[in-house]
mmJSON file of the N, C-alpha and C atoms, coordinates in Angstrom:
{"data_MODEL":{"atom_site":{
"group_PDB":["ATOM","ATOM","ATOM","ATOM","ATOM","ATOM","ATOM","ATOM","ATOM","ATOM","ATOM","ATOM","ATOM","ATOM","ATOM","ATOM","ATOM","ATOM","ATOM","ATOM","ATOM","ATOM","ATOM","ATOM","ATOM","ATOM","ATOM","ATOM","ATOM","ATOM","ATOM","ATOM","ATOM","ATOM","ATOM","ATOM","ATOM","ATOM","ATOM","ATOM","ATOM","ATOM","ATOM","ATOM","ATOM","ATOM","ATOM","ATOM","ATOM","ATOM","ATOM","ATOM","ATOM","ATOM","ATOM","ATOM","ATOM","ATOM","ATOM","ATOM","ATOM","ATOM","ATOM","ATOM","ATOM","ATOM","ATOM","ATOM","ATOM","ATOM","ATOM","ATOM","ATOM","ATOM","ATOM","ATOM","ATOM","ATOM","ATOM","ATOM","ATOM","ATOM","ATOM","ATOM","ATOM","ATOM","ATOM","ATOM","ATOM","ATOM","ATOM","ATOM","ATOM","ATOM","ATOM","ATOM","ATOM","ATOM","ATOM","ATOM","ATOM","ATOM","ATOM","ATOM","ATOM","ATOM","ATOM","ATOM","ATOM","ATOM","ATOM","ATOM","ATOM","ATOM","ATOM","ATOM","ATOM","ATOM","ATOM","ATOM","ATOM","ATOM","ATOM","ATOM","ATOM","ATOM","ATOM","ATOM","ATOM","ATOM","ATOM","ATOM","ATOM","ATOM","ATOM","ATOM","ATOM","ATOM","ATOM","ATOM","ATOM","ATOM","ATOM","ATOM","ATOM","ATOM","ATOM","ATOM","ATOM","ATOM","ATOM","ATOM","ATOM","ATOM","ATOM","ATOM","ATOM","ATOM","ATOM","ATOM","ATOM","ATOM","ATOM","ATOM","ATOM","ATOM","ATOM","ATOM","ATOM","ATOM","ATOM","ATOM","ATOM","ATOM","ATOM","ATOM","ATOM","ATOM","ATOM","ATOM","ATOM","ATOM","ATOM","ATOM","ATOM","ATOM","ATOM","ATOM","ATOM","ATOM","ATOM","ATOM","ATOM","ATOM","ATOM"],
"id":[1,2,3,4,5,6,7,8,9,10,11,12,13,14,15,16,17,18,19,20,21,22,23,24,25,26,27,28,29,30,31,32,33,34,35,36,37,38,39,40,41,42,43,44,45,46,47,48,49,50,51,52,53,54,55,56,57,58,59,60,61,62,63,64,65,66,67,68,69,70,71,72,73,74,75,76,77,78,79,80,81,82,83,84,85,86,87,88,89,90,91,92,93,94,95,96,97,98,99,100,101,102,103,104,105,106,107,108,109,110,111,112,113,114,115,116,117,118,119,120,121,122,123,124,125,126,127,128,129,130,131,132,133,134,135,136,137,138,139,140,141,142,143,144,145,146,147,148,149,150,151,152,153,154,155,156,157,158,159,160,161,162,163,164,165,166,167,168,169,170,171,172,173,174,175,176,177,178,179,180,181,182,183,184,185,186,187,188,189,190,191,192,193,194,195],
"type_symbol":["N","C","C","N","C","C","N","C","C","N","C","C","N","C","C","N","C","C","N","C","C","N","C","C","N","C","C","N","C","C","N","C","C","N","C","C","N","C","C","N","C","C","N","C","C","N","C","C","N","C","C","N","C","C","N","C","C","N","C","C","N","C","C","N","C","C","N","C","C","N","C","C","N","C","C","N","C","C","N","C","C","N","C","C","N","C","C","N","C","C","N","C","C","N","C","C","N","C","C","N","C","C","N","C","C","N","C","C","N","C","C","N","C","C","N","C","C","N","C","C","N","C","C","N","C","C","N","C","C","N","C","C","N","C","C","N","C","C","N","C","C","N","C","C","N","C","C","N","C","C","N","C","C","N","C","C","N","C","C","N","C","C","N","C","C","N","C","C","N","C","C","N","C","C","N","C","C","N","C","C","N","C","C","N","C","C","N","C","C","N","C","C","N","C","C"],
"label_atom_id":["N","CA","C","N","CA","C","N","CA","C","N","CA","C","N","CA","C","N","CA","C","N","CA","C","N","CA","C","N","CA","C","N","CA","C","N","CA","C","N","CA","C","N","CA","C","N","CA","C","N","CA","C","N","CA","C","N","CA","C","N","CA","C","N","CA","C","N","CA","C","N","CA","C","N","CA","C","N","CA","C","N","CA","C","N","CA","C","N","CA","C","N","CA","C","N","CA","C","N","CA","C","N","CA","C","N","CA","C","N","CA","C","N","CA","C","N","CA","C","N","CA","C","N","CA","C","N","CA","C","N","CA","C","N","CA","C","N","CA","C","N","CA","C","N","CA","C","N","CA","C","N","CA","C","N","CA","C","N","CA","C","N","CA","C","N","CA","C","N","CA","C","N","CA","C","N","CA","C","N","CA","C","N","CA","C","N","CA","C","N","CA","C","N","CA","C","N","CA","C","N","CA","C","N","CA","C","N","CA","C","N","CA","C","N","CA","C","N","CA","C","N","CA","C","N","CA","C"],
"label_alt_id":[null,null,null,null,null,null,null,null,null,null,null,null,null,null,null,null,null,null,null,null,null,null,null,null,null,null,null,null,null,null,null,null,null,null,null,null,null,null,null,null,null,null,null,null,null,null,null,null,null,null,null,null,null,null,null,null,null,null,null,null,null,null,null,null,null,null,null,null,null,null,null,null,null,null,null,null,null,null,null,null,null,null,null,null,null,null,null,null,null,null,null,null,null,null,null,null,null,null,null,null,null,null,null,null,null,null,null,null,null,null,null,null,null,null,null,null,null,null,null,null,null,null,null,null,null,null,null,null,null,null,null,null,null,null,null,null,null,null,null,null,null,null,null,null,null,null,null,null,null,null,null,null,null,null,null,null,null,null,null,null,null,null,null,null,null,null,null,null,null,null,null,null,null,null,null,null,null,null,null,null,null,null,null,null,null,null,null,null,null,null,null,null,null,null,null],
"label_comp_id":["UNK","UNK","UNK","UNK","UNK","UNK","UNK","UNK","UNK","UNK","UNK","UNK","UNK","UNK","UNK","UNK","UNK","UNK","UNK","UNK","UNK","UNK","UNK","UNK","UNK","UNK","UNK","UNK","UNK","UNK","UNK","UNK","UNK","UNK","UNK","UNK","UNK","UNK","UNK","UNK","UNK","UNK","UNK","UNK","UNK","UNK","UNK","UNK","UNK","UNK","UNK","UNK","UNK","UNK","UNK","UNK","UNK","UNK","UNK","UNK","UNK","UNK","UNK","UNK","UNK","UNK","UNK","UNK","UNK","UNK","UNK","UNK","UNK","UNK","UNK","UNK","UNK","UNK","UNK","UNK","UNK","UNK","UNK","UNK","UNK","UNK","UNK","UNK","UNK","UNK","UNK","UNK","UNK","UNK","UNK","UNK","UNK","UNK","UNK","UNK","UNK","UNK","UNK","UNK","UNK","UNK","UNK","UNK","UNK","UNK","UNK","UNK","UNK","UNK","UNK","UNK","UNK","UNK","UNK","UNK","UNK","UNK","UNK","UNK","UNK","UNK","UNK","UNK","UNK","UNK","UNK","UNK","UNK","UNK","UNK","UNK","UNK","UNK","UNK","UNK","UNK","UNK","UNK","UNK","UNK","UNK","UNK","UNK","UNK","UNK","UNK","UNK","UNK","UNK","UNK","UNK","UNK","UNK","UNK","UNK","UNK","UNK","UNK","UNK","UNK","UNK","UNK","UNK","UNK","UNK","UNK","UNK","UNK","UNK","UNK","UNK","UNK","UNK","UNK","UNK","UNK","UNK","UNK","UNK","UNK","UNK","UNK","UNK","UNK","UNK","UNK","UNK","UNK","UNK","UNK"],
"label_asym_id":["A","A","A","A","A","A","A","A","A","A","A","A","A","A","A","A","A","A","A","A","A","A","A","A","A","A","A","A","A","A","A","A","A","A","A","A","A","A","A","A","A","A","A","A","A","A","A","A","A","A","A","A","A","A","A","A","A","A","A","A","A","A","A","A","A","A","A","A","A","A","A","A","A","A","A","A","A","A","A","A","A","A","A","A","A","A","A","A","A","A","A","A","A","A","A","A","A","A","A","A","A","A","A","A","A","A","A","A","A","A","A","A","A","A","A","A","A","A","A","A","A","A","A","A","A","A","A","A","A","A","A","A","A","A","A","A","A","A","A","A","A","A","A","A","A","A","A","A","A","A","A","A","A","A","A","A","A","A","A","A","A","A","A","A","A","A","A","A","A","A","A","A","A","A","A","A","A","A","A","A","A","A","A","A","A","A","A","A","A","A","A","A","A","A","A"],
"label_entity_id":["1","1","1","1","1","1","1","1","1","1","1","1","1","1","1","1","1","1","1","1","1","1","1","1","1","1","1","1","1","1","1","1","1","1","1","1","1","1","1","1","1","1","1","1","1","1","1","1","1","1","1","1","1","1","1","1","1","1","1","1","1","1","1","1","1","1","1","1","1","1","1","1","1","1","1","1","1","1","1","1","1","1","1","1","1","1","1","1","1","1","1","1","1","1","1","1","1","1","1","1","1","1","1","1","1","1","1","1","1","1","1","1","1","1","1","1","1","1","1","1","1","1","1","1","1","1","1","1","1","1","1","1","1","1","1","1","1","1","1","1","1","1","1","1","1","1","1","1","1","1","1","1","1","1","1","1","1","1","1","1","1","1","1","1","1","1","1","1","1","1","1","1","1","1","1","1","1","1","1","1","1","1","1","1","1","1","1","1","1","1","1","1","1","1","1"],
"label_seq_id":[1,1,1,2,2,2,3,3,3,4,4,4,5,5,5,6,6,6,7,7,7,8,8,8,9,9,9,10,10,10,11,11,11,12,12,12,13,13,13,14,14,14,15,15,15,16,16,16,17,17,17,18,18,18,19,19,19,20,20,20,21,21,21,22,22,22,23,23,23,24,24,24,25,25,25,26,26,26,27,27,27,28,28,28,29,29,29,30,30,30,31,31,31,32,32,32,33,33,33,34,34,34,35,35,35,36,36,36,37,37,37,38,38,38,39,39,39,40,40,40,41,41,41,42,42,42,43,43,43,44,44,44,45,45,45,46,46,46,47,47,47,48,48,48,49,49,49,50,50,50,51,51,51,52,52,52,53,53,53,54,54,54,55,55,55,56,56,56,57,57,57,58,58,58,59,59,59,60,60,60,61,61,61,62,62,62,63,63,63,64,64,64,65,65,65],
"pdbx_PDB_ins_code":[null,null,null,null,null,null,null,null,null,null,null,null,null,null,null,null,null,null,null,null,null,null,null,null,null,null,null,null,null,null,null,null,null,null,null,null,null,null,null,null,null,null,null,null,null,null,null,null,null,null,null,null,null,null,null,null,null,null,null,null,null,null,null,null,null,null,null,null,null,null,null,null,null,null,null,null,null,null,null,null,null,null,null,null,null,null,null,null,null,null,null,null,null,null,null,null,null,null,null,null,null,null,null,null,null,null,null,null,null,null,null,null,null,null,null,null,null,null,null,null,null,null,null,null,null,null,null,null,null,null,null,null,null,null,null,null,null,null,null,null,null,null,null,null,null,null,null,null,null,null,null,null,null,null,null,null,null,null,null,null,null,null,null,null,null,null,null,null,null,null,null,null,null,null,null,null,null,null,null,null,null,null,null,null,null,null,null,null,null,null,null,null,null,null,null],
"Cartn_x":[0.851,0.0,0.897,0.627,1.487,1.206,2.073,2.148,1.234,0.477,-0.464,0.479,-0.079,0.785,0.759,1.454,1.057,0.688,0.91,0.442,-1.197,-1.899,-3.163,-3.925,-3.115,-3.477,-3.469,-2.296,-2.327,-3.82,-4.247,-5.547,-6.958,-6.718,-7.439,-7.148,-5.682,-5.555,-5.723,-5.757,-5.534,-6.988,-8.484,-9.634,-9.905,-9.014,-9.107,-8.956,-9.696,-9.699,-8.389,-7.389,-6.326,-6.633,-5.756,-5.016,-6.165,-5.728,-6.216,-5.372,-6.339,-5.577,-5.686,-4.781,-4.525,-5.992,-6.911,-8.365,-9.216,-9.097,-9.694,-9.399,-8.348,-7.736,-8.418,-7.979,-8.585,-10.149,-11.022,-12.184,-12.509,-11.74,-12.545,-11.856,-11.105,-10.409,-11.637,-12.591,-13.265,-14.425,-15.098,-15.854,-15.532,-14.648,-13.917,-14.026,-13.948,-14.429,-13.163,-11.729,-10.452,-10.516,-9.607,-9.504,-9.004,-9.104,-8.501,-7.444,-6.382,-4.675,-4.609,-4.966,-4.414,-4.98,-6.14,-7.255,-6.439,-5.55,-4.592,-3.396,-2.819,-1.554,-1.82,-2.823,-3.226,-3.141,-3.779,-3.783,-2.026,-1.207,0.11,0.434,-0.286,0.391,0.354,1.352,1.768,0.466,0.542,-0.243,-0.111,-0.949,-0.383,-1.473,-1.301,-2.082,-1.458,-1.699,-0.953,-1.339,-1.088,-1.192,-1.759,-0.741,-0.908,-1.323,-1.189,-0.974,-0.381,1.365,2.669,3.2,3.048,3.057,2.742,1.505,0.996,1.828,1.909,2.954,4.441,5.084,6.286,6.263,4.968,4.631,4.664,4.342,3.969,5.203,5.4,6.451,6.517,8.505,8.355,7.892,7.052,7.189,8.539,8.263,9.493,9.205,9.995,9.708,9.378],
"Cartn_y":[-1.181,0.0,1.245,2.435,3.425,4.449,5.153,5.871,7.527,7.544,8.603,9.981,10.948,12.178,13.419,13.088,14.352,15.555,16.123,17.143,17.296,16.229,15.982,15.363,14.839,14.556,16.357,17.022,18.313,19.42,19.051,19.53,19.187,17.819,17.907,18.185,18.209,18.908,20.178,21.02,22.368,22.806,21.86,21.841,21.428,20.69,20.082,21.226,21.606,22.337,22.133,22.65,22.258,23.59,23.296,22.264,20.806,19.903,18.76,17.193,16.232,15.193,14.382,12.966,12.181,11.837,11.307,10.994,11.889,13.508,14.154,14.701,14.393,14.888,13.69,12.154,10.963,11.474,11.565,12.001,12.726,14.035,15.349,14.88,14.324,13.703,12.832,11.595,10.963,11.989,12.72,13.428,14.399,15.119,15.373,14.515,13.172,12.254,12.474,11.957,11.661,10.509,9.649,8.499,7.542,6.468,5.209,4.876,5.769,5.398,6.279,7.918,8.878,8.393,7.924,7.589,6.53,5.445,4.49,5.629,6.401,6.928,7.765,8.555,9.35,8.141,7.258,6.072,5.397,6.169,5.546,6.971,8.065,9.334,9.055,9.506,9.163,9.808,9.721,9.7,11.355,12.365,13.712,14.457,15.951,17.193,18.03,17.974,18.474,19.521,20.999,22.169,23.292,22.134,22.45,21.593,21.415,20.808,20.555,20.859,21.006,19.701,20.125,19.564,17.546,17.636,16.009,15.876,16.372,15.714,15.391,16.334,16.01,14.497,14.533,13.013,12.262,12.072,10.749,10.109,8.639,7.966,8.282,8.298,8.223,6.695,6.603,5.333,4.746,3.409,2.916,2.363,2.653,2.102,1.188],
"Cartn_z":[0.0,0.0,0.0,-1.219,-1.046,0.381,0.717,1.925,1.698,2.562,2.245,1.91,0.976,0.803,2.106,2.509,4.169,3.19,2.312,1.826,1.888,1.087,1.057,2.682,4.075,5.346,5.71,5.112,6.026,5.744,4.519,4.315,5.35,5.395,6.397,7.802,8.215,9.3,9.763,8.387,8.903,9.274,9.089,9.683,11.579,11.473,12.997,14.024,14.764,15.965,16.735,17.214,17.78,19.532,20.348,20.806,20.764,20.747,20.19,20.642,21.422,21.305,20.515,20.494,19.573,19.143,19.731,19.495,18.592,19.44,19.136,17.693,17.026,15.632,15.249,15.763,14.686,14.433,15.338,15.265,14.448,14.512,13.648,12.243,11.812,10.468,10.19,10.503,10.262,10.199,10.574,10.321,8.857,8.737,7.87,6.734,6.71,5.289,5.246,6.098,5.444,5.279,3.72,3.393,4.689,4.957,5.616,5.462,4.766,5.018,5.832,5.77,6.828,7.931,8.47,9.714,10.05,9.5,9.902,10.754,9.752,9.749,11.383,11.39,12.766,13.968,13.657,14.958,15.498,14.623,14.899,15.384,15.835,17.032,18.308,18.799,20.24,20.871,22.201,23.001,23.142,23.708,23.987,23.34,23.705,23.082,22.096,20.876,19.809,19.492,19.029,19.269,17.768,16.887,15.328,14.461,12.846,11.96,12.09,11.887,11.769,12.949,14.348,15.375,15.468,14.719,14.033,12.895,12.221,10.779,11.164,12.272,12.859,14.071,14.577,15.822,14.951,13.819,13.08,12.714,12.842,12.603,10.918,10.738,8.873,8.447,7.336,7.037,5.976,6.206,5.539,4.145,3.017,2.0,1.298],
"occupancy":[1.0,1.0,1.0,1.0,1.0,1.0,1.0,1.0,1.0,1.0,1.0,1.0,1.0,1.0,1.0,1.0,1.0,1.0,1.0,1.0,1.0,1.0,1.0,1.0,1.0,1.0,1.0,1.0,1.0,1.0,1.0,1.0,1.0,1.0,1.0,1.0,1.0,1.0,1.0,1.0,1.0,1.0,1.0,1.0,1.0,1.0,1.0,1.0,1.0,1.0,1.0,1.0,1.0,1.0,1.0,1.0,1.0,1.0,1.0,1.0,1.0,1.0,1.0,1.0,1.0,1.0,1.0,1.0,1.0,1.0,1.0,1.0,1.0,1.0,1.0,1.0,1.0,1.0,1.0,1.0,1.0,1.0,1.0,1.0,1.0,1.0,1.0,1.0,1.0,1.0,1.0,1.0,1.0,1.0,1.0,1.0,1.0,1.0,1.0,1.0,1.0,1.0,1.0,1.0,1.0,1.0,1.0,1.0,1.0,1.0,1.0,1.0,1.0,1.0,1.0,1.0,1.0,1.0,1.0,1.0,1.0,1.0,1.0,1.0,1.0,1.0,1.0,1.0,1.0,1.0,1.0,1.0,1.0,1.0,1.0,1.0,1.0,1.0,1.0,1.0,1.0,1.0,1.0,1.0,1.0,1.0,1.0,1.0,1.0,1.0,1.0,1.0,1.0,1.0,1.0,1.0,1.0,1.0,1.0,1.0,1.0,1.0,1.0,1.0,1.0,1.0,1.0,1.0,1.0,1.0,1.0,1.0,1.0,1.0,1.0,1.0,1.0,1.0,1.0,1.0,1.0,1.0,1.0,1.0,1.0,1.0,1.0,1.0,1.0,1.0,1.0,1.0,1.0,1.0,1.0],
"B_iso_or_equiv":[0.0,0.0,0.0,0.0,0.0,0.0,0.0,0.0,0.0,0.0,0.0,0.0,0.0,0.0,0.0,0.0,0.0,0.0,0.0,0.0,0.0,0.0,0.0,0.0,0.0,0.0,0.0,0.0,0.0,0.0,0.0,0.0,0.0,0.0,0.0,0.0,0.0,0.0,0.0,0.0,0.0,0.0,0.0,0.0,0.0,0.0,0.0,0.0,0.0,0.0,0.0,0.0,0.0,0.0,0.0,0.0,0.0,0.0,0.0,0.0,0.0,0.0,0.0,0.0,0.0,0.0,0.0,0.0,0.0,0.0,0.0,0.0,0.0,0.0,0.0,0.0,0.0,0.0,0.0,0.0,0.0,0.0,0.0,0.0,0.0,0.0,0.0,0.0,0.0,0.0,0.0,0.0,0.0,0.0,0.0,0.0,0.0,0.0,0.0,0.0,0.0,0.0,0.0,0.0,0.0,0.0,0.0,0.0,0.0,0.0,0.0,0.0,0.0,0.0,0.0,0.0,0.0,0.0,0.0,0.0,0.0,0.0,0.0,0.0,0.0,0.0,0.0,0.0,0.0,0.0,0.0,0.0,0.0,0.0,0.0,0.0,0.0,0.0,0.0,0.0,0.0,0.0,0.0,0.0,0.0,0.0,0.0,0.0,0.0,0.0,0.0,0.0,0.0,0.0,0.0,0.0,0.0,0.0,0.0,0.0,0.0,0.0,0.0,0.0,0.0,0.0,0.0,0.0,0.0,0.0,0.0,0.0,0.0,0.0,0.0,0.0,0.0,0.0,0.0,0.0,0.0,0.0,0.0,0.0,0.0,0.0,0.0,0.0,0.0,0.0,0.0,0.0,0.0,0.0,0.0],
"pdbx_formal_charge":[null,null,null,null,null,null,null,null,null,null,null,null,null,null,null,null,null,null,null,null,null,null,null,null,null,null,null,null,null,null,null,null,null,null,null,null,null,null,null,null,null,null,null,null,null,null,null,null,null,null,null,null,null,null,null,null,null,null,null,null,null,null,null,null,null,null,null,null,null,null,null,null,null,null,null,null,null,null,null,null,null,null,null,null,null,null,null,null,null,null,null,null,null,null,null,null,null,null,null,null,null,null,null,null,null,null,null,null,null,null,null,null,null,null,null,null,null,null,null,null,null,null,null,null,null,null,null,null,null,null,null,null,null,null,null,null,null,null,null,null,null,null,null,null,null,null,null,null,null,null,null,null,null,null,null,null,null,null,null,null,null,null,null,null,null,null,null,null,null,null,null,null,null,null,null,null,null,null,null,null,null,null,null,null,null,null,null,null,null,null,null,null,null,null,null],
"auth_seq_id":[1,1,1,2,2,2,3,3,3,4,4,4,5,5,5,6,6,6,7,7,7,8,8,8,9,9,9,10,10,10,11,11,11,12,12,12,13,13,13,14,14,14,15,15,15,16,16,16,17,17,17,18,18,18,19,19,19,20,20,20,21,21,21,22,22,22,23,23,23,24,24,24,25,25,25,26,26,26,27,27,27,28,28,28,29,29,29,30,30,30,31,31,31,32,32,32,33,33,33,34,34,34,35,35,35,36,36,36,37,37,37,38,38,38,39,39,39,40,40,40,41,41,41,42,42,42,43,43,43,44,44,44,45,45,45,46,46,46,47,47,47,48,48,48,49,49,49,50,50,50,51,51,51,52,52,52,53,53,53,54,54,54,55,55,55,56,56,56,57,57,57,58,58,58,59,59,59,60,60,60,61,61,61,62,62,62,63,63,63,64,64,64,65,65,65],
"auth_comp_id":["UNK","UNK","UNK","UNK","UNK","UNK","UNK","UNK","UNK","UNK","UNK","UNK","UNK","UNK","UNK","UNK","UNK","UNK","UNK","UNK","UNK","UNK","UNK","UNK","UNK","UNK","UNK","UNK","UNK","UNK","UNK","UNK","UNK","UNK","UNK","UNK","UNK","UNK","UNK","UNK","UNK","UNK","UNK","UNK","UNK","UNK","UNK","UNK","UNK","UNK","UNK","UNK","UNK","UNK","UNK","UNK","UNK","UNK","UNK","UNK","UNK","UNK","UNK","UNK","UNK","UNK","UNK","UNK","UNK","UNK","UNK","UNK","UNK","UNK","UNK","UNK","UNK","UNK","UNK","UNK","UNK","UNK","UNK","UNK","UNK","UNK","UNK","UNK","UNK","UNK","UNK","UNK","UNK","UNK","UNK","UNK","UNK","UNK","UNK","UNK","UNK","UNK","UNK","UNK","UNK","UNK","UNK","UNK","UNK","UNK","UNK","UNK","UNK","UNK","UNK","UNK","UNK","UNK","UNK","UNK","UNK","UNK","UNK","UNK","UNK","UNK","UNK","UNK","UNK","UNK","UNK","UNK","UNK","UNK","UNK","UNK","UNK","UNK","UNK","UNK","UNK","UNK","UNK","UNK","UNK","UNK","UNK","UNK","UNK","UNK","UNK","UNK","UNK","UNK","UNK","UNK","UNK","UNK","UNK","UNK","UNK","UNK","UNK","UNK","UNK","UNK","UNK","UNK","UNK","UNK","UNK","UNK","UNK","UNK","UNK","UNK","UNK","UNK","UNK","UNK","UNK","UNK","UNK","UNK","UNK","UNK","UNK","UNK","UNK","UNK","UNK","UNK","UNK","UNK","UNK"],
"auth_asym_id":["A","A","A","A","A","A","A","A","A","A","A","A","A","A","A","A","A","A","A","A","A","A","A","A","A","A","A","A","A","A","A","A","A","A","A","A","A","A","A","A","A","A","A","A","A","A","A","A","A","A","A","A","A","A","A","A","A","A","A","A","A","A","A","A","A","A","A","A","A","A","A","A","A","A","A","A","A","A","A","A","A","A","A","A","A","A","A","A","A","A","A","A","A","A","A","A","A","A","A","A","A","A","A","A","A","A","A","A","A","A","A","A","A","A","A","A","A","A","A","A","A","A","A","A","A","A","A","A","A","A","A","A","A","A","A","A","A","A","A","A","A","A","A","A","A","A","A","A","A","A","A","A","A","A","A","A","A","A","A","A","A","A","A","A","A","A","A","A","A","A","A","A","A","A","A","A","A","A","A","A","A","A","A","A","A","A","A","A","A","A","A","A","A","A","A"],
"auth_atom_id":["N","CA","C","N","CA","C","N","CA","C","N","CA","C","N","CA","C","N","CA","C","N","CA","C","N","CA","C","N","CA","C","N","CA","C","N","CA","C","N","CA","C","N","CA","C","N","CA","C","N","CA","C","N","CA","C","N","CA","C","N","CA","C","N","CA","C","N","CA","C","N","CA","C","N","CA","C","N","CA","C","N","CA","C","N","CA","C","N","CA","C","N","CA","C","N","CA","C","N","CA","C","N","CA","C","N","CA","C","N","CA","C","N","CA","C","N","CA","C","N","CA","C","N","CA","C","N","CA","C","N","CA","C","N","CA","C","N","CA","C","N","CA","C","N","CA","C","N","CA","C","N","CA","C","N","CA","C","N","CA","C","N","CA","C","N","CA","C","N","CA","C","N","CA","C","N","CA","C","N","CA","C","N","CA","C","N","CA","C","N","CA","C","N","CA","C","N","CA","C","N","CA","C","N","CA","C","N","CA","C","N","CA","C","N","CA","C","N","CA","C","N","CA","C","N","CA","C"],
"pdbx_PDB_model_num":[1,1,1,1,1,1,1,1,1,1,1,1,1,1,1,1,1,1,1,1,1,1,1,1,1,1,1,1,1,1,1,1,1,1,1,1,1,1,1,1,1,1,1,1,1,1,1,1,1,1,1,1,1,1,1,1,1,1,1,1,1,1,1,1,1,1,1,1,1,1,1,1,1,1,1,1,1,1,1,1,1,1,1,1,1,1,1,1,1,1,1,1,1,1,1,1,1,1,1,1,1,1,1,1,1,1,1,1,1,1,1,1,1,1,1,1,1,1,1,1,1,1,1,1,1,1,1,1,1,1,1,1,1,1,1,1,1,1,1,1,1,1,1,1,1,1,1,1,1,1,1,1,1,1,1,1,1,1,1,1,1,1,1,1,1,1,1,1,1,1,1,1,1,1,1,1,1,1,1,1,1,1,1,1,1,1,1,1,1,1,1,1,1,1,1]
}}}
């Protein structure tokens, strides 16, 4: 499976209400109508209150090729 484009995840991030926890971003992303690779990709953020967009795209593990 190819690796979602954070460009096209950051679109829907920049909707998410922040400060924001890990849940509360998966949540408002599923409401949002984001595809099921990013709604995977969000469930692999650490635990914590994330503040930005920016902030989630930097928590997220890189994937490997």
């Amino acid at each position: 499976m190819p690796v979602p484009d954070r460009g096209e995840l950051l679109r829907f991030l920049c909707h998410v209400r922040f400060p924001a926890t890990k849940q509360e971003i998966y949540q408002q992303c599923v409401a949002l109508g984001a595809p099921a690779a990013h709604l995977e990709r969000l469930q692999s953020l650490p635990d914590g209150v994330f503040v930005e967009p920016d902030t989630v795209l930097q928590a997220l593990p890189h994937p490997t090729p």
